[in-house]
Coordinates of C-alpha atoms and ligand atoms in Angstrom, one line a residue:
M1 CA -37.3 59.7 -84.2
S2 CA -33.7 59.8 -83.6
L3 CA -31.3 57.1 -85.1
M4 CA -29.7 55.1 -82.4
I5 CA -26.4 53.6 -83.2
E6 CA -26.0 50.7 -80.8
E7 CA -22.7 50.8 -79.0
P8 CA -20.7 47.6 -79.6
L9 CA -20.3 45.1 -76.7
L10 CA -16.6 45.0 -77.2
K11 CA -14.1 47.3 -78.8
I12 CA -10.5 47.0 -79.1
E13 CA -8.1 49.7 -80.3
H14 CA -4.4 49.1 -81.4
L15 CA -4.0 46.4 -79.2
K16 CA -0.4 45.0 -78.7
K17 CA 1.3 42.3 -76.6
N18 CA 5.1 42.1 -76.4
F19 CA 6.5 39.2 -74.6
P20 CA 10.2 39.8 -73.5
I21 CA 12.8 37.2 -74.4
R22 CA 15.3 37.1 -71.5
G23 CA 18.6 35.7 -71.4
G24 CA 21.8 35.8 -69.5
V25 CA 22.7 35.2 -65.8
F26 CA 20.7 38.3 -64.8
G27 CA 17.7 37.5 -66.9
K28 CA 17.9 40.8 -68.9
K29 CA 15.6 41.5 -71.6
I30 CA 17.5 40.6 -74.9
G31 CA 14.5 40.9 -77.3
G32 CA 10.8 40.5 -77.6
V33 CA 8.1 38.5 -79.3
Q34 CA 5.4 40.8 -80.8
A35 CA 2.7 38.4 -80.2
V36 CA -0.1 40.9 -81.0
D37 CA 0.6 44.0 -83.1
D38 CA -1.8 46.8 -83.5
V39 CA -5.2 44.9 -83.6
S40 CA -8.5 46.7 -83.6
F41 CA -12.0 45.4 -84.0
E42 CA -15.4 45.5 -82.6
I43 CA -18.0 42.9 -81.8
Q44 CA -21.7 44.0 -81.9
R45 CA -24.2 42.7 -79.4
G46 CA -25.3 39.2 -80.3
E47 CA -22.8 38.8 -82.9
T48 CA -20.2 36.1 -83.5
L49 CA -16.9 37.2 -84.7
G50 CA -14.6 34.5 -85.9
L51 CA -11.0 34.6 -85.6
V52 CA -8.6 32.6 -87.7
G53 CA -5.0 32.0 -88.6
E54 CA -2.0 29.5 -88.3
S55 CA -0.7 28.4 -85.0
G56 CA 1.2 31.2 -83.2
C57 CA -0.4 34.1 -85.0
G58 CA -1.6 35.6 -81.7
K59 CA -5.2 34.5 -81.5
S60 CA -5.1 33.3 -78.0
T61 CA -3.1 36.1 -76.8
T62 CA -5.6 38.5 -78.4
G63 CA -8.6 36.6 -76.6
R64 CA -6.9 36.5 -73.1
M65 CA -6.1 40.2 -73.4
L66 CA -9.8 41.1 -73.9
L67 CA -10.5 39.4 -70.8
R68 CA -7.6 41.0 -69.0
L69 CA -6.3 37.5 -68.1
L70 CA -3.0 39.0 -69.8
E71 CA -2.0 42.6 -69.6
P72 CA -1.9 44.5 -73.0
S73 CA 1.5 46.2 -73.6
E74 CA -0.4 49.0 -75.6
G75 CA -3.9 49.8 -76.7
K76 CA -7.4 50.0 -75.4
I77 CA -10.2 47.6 -74.4
F78 CA -13.9 48.7 -74.3
F79 CA -16.5 46.5 -72.8
D80 CA -20.1 47.4 -72.7
G81 CA -19.2 51.2 -73.3
K82 CA -16.6 51.1 -70.4
D83 CA -12.8 51.4 -70.8
I84 CA -11.8 48.5 -68.9
T85 CA -7.9 48.7 -70.1
N86 CA -6.7 49.7 -66.7
L87 CA -9.5 48.5 -64.5
S88 CA -8.4 47.3 -61.1
K89 CA -8.5 43.8 -59.8
Q90 CA -11.6 44.6 -57.7
G91 CA -13.1 46.4 -60.5
L92 CA -12.4 43.4 -62.9
R93 CA -14.0 41.0 -60.3
K94 CA -17.2 42.8 -60.7
I95 CA -17.5 42.3 -64.6
R96 CA -15.6 38.9 -64.7
G97 CA -19.0 37.0 -64.7
Q98 CA -19.9 38.9 -67.9
M99 CA -17.0 37.9 -69.8
Q100 CA -16.2 34.2 -69.8
M101 CA -13.8 31.8 -71.8
I102 CA -14.3 28.3 -73.1
F103 CA -11.1 26.3 -73.8
Q104 CA -9.9 23.9 -76.4
D105 CA -9.2 21.2 -73.8
P106 CA -11.9 21.2 -71.3
Y107 CA -10.3 18.3 -69.5
A108 CA -7.2 20.5 -68.6
S109 CA -9.5 23.2 -67.4
L110 CA -11.6 20.9 -65.1
N111 CA -10.3 20.0 -61.8
P112 CA -10.1 16.1 -62.0
R113 CA -10.7 15.6 -58.3
H114 CA -14.0 17.6 -58.4
T115 CA -17.5 16.3 -59.1
I116 CA -19.4 18.1 -61.7
E117 CA -21.6 19.7 -59.2
R118 CA -18.7 21.2 -57.3
I119 CA -17.2 22.4 -60.5
L120 CA -20.3 24.2 -61.6
E121 CA -21.1 25.5 -58.0
E122 CA -17.7 27.2 -57.7
P123 CA -18.2 30.2 -59.7
L124 CA -21.5 30.6 -57.9
I125 CA -19.8 30.6 -54.6
V126 CA -17.0 32.9 -55.6
H127 CA -19.7 35.6 -57.0
G128 CA -21.6 35.3 -53.5
V129 CA -24.5 32.9 -54.0
K130 CA -24.8 32.0 -50.4
D131 CA -28.1 29.6 -50.4
K132 CA -26.9 26.0 -51.1
E133 CA -30.3 25.0 -52.5
A134 CA -30.2 27.9 -55.0
R135 CA -26.8 26.8 -56.0
K136 CA -27.8 23.3 -56.4
K137 CA -31.0 24.2 -58.4
K138 CA -28.8 26.5 -60.7
V139 CA -26.4 23.7 -61.3
L140 CA -29.2 21.2 -62.4
Q141 CA -30.6 24.1 -64.6
L142 CA -27.2 24.5 -66.2
L143 CA -26.9 20.8 -66.9
E144 CA -30.3 20.8 -68.7
T145 CA -29.3 23.7 -70.7
V146 CA -26.4 22.1 -72.2
G147 CA -28.0 18.8 -72.6
L148 CA -26.6 16.8 -69.8
N149 CA -28.5 14.6 -67.2
S150 CA -29.0 15.5 -63.7
Y151 CA -27.7 12.2 -62.3
H152 CA -24.4 13.3 -63.8
T153 CA -23.8 15.8 -60.8
N154 CA -21.7 13.4 -58.8
R155 CA -19.4 12.2 -61.6
Y156 CA -16.0 13.4 -62.2
P157 CA -14.5 14.9 -65.4
H158 CA -12.9 11.6 -66.5
Q159 CA -16.1 9.9 -66.5
F160 CA -17.2 11.9 -69.4
S161 CA -16.6 11.8 -73.1
G162 CA -14.9 14.7 -74.8
G163 CA -18.2 16.0 -76.1
Q164 CA -19.8 16.0 -72.7
R165 CA -16.7 17.6 -71.0
Q166 CA -17.1 20.5 -73.4
R167 CA -20.7 20.7 -72.6
I168 CA -19.5 21.2 -68.9
G169 CA -17.0 23.9 -70.0
I170 CA -19.8 25.5 -71.5
A171 CA -22.1 25.2 -68.6
R172 CA -19.5 26.5 -66.2
A173 CA -19.0 29.7 -68.7
L174 CA -22.7 30.3 -68.5
S175 CA -23.2 30.1 -64.7
L176 CA -22.9 33.7 -64.2
N177 CA -25.1 34.8 -67.1
P178 CA -22.3 36.3 -69.3
K179 CA -22.7 38.8 -72.0
L180 CA -19.5 37.9 -74.0
I181 CA -17.9 34.4 -74.4
I182 CA -14.5 33.9 -75.7
A183 CA -14.3 30.4 -77.1
D184 CA -10.6 29.5 -77.9
E185 CA -10.7 26.6 -80.3
P186 CA -13.7 24.9 -78.5
V187 CA -14.2 22.1 -80.9
S188 CA -10.7 21.6 -82.2
A189 CA -10.0 18.5 -80.1
L190 CA -13.4 16.9 -80.7
D191 CA -14.3 14.3 -83.4
V192 CA -15.7 15.7 -86.4
S193 CA -19.1 14.2 -85.7
I194 CA -19.3 15.7 -82.2
Q195 CA -18.0 19.1 -83.4
A196 CA -21.4 19.7 -85.3
Q197 CA -23.2 18.9 -82.1
V198 CA -21.2 21.4 -79.8
L199 CA -21.4 24.1 -82.5
N200 CA -25.1 23.7 -82.7
L201 CA -25.5 23.8 -78.9
M202 CA -23.3 27.1 -78.9
K203 CA -25.6 28.5 -81.7
D204 CA -28.8 27.5 -79.6
L205 CA -27.4 29.0 -76.6
Q206 CA -26.4 32.3 -78.3
K207 CA -30.1 32.8 -79.4
K208 CA -31.6 31.7 -76.0
F209 CA -29.2 34.0 -73.8
E210 CA -28.5 36.7 -76.3
L211 CA -24.8 35.9 -76.2
T212 CA -21.9 37.6 -78.0
Y213 CA -19.0 35.3 -79.2
L214 CA -15.4 35.6 -80.2
F215 CA -14.9 32.4 -82.0
I216 CA -11.2 31.3 -82.4
A217 CA -10.2 28.5 -84.7
H218 CA -7.5 27.4 -86.9
D219 CA -10.0 25.9 -89.6
L220 CA -11.8 28.4 -91.7
G221 CA -14.5 25.5 -92.3
V222 CA -15.3 25.5 -88.6
V223 CA -15.8 29.3 -88.2
R224 CA -17.8 29.9 -91.3
H225 CA -21.1 28.2 -90.0
I226 CA -21.0 30.1 -86.8
S227 CA -19.6 33.4 -87.6
D228 CA -21.3 36.6 -88.8
R229 CA -17.8 38.1 -89.6
V230 CA -14.4 36.7 -89.8
G231 CA -11.2 38.2 -89.1
V232 CA -7.9 36.7 -90.4
M233 CA -4.6 37.1 -88.4
Y234 CA -1.1 36.4 -89.5
L235 CA 2.0 37.0 -87.4
G236 CA 0.2 39.2 -84.8
R237 CA -1.8 41.4 -87.2
L238 CA -5.2 41.3 -88.6
V239 CA -4.9 41.1 -92.5
E240 CA -8.5 40.9 -93.4
L241 CA -12.0 41.2 -91.9
A242 CA -15.4 40.9 -93.5
N243 CA -18.8 39.5 -93.3
S244 CA -18.3 35.8 -93.3
E245 CA -20.2 35.0 -96.7
E246 CA -18.3 37.8 -98.2
L247 CA -15.0 36.5 -97.1
Y248 CA -15.6 33.1 -98.4
L249 CA -16.8 34.3 -101.7
N250 CA -14.6 37.1 -102.2
P251 CA -11.2 37.0 -100.3
K252 CA -8.9 40.0 -101.0
H253 CA -5.9 39.0 -99.2
P254 CA -3.5 36.4 -100.6
Y255 CA -3.1 34.8 -97.3
T256 CA -6.9 34.4 -96.8
Q257 CA -6.9 33.0 -100.5
A258 CA -4.3 30.3 -99.4
L259 CA -6.2 29.3 -96.3
L260 CA -9.4 29.0 -98.2
S261 CA -7.8 27.0 -101.0
A262 CA -7.0 24.5 -98.3
V263 CA -10.6 24.0 -97.0
P264 CA -12.3 21.1 -98.7
I265 CA -14.1 22.2 -101.8
A266 CA -17.7 21.2 -100.7
D267 CA -17.3 23.8 -98.0
V268 CA -16.2 26.6 -100.0
D269 CA -17.7 28.6 -102.8
Y270 CA -14.4 30.1 -103.6
K271 CA -13.3 27.5 -106.1
K272 CA -9.7 28.1 -107.0
E273 CA -6.6 26.0 -107.5
R274 CA -4.9 24.9 -104.3
I275 CA -2.5 27.6 -103.2
V276 CA 0.5 26.1 -101.3
L277 CA 2.5 28.5 -99.4
Q278 CA 6.1 28.4 -99.4
G279 CA 8.2 28.2 -96.3
D280 CA 7.4 28.6 -92.7
V281 CA 5.6 31.4 -90.7
P282 CA 8.5 33.7 -89.8
S283 CA 9.4 34.2 -86.2
P284 CA 7.2 36.9 -84.5
A285 CA 10.5 37.8 -82.6
N286 CA 12.1 39.0 -86.0
P287 CA 9.0 39.7 -88.4
P288 CA 9.8 40.6 -92.0
K289 CA 9.8 44.3 -93.2
G290 CA 7.1 45.8 -95.1
C291 CA 4.2 43.5 -95.4
S292 CA 4.9 40.5 -93.0
F293 CA 3.4 38.1 -95.4
H294 CA 5.5 39.1 -98.5
T295 CA 8.1 36.3 -97.7
R296 CA 5.6 33.7 -98.6
C297 CA 3.3 35.6 -100.7
P298 CA 2.9 34.2 -104.3
L299 CA 1.7 37.8 -105.6
A300 CA 4.3 39.9 -103.8
I301 CA 5.6 43.0 -105.7
E302 CA 8.7 45.0 -104.6
K303 CA 6.6 47.5 -102.6
C304 CA 5.7 44.8 -100.4
S305 CA 9.0 44.1 -98.9
I306 CA 9.5 48.0 -98.4
E307 CA 6.3 49.4 -97.1
R308 CA 3.9 47.9 -94.6
P309 CA 0.2 48.1 -96.3
I310 CA -2.4 49.9 -94.0
F311 CA -5.4 47.8 -92.8
K312 CA -8.3 49.8 -94.6
E313 CA -11.7 49.4 -95.9
V314 CA -11.5 48.2 -99.4
E315 CA -15.2 47.6 -100.1
P316 CA -18.0 48.6 -97.7
G317 CA -17.5 46.5 -94.4
H318 CA -14.6 44.6 -96.0
Y319 CA -11.2 45.4 -94.7
A320 CA -7.6 44.2 -95.9
A321 CA -4.0 45.0 -95.4
C322 CA -2.6 44.5 -98.9
H323 CA -0.9 46.6 -101.5
L324 CA -2.8 44.8 -104.3
H325 CA -5.9 46.5 -103.0
G326 CA -5.0 50.2 -103.2
Ligands
ATP1 N1 3.6 33.7 -72.2 C1 4.4 33.9 -73.3 N2 5.6 34.1 -73.3 C2 6.3 34.3 -74.3 N3 5.8 34.0 -75.6 C3 4.5 33.9 -75.8 C4 3.6 33.6 -74.6 N4 2.4 33.3 -75.0 C5 2.4 33.3 -76.4 N5 3.6 33.6 -76.8 C6 4.1 33.7 -78.2 O1 3.1 34.6 -78.8 C7 2.7 34.3 -80.1 C8 1.5 34.1 -80.1 O2 1.0 32.9 -79.5 P1 -0.6 32.7 -79.5 O3 -0.9 31.6 -78.4 O4 -1.4 33.8 -79.1 O5 -0.8 32.1 -80.9 P2 -2.3 31.4 -81.4 O6 -2.7 32.0 -82.5 O7 -3.2 31.2 -80.3 O8 -1.7 29.8 -81.7 P3 -2.4 28.3 -81.6 O9 -3.2 28.4 -83.0 O10 -1.3 27.4 -81.7 O11 -3.1 28.3 -80.5 C9 3.7 32.9 -80.4 O12 4.8 33.1 -81.1 C10 3.9 32.4 -78.8 O13 5.1 31.7 -78.9
MG2 MG1 -4.2 29.5 -79.3

């Protein structure tokens, strides 16, 4: 029997995004923000990859580039074995249904003047489901799938609670039977008690529909329970990536250690003193030389301000970019 190595559903290689900073009367480019700086990872079929880091570190930009909602400045994106980096608009339209996004604020992404039926019907119309009865049936099916009632179809987004609205956002994302869902802080705006319900729903749906998730969050506590592996970003770069348990028990990068030390103890097995990071995150328009974390790192040595550490495998399946680890 030959050994089959399954291809990951999504793979990105050396992805970069530079937003130009323009100035002067003629709007000439006077600088740039390196929002994403050489990020590579894979997501296996059926896997959940968590992506965490402080505000502005490039999580959403990465997520949006994966779906080609934003054009990468450099790098490659492979989806389902196909290089989609330069896929035309028409080509993209064909695969759009297979890659969907769930947003932090479902209210902002749902048209307030449309009923739930219309909101859920729209992607079906765009993708050519012409039979009205079939669409209606699908809408009811979607509502049931996310735990909403059929009598909700004629209501408007403002008539729902935050948790219910996120269920509608999820239903809409599911309408075209996607393979990959990018969830950008899907529970950050919800009450803690509701967060668990939505996370459980996402887990159930993953099993039921064999979904693959990229789950973006600030909070390491939230991603832990849903992620198989977790990647940590700092200033546009991936600084650590490991199996979720491994990352929580044995974090290698001082930045990950600091993030973990801020998570309530009951949620983390890594019981260390609280590490309070000094200073603010530097501007991505002018990142520090060497390791971009060295200006705030409690363990920095001289080399860290000079040489940028390579992102490498420090233990099997555990990657980190830190001079303290080789
Ligand atoms: N359209 C844009 N034009 C210019 N700069 C941008 C644009 N979008 C994002 N940025 C900058 O790129 C960097 C990364 O932003 P991004 O939104 O990806 O971060 P994030 O990790 O998702 O943050 P948050 O946790 O706050 O959502 C930030 O410095 C941001 O100001
Ligand atoms: Mg974001």
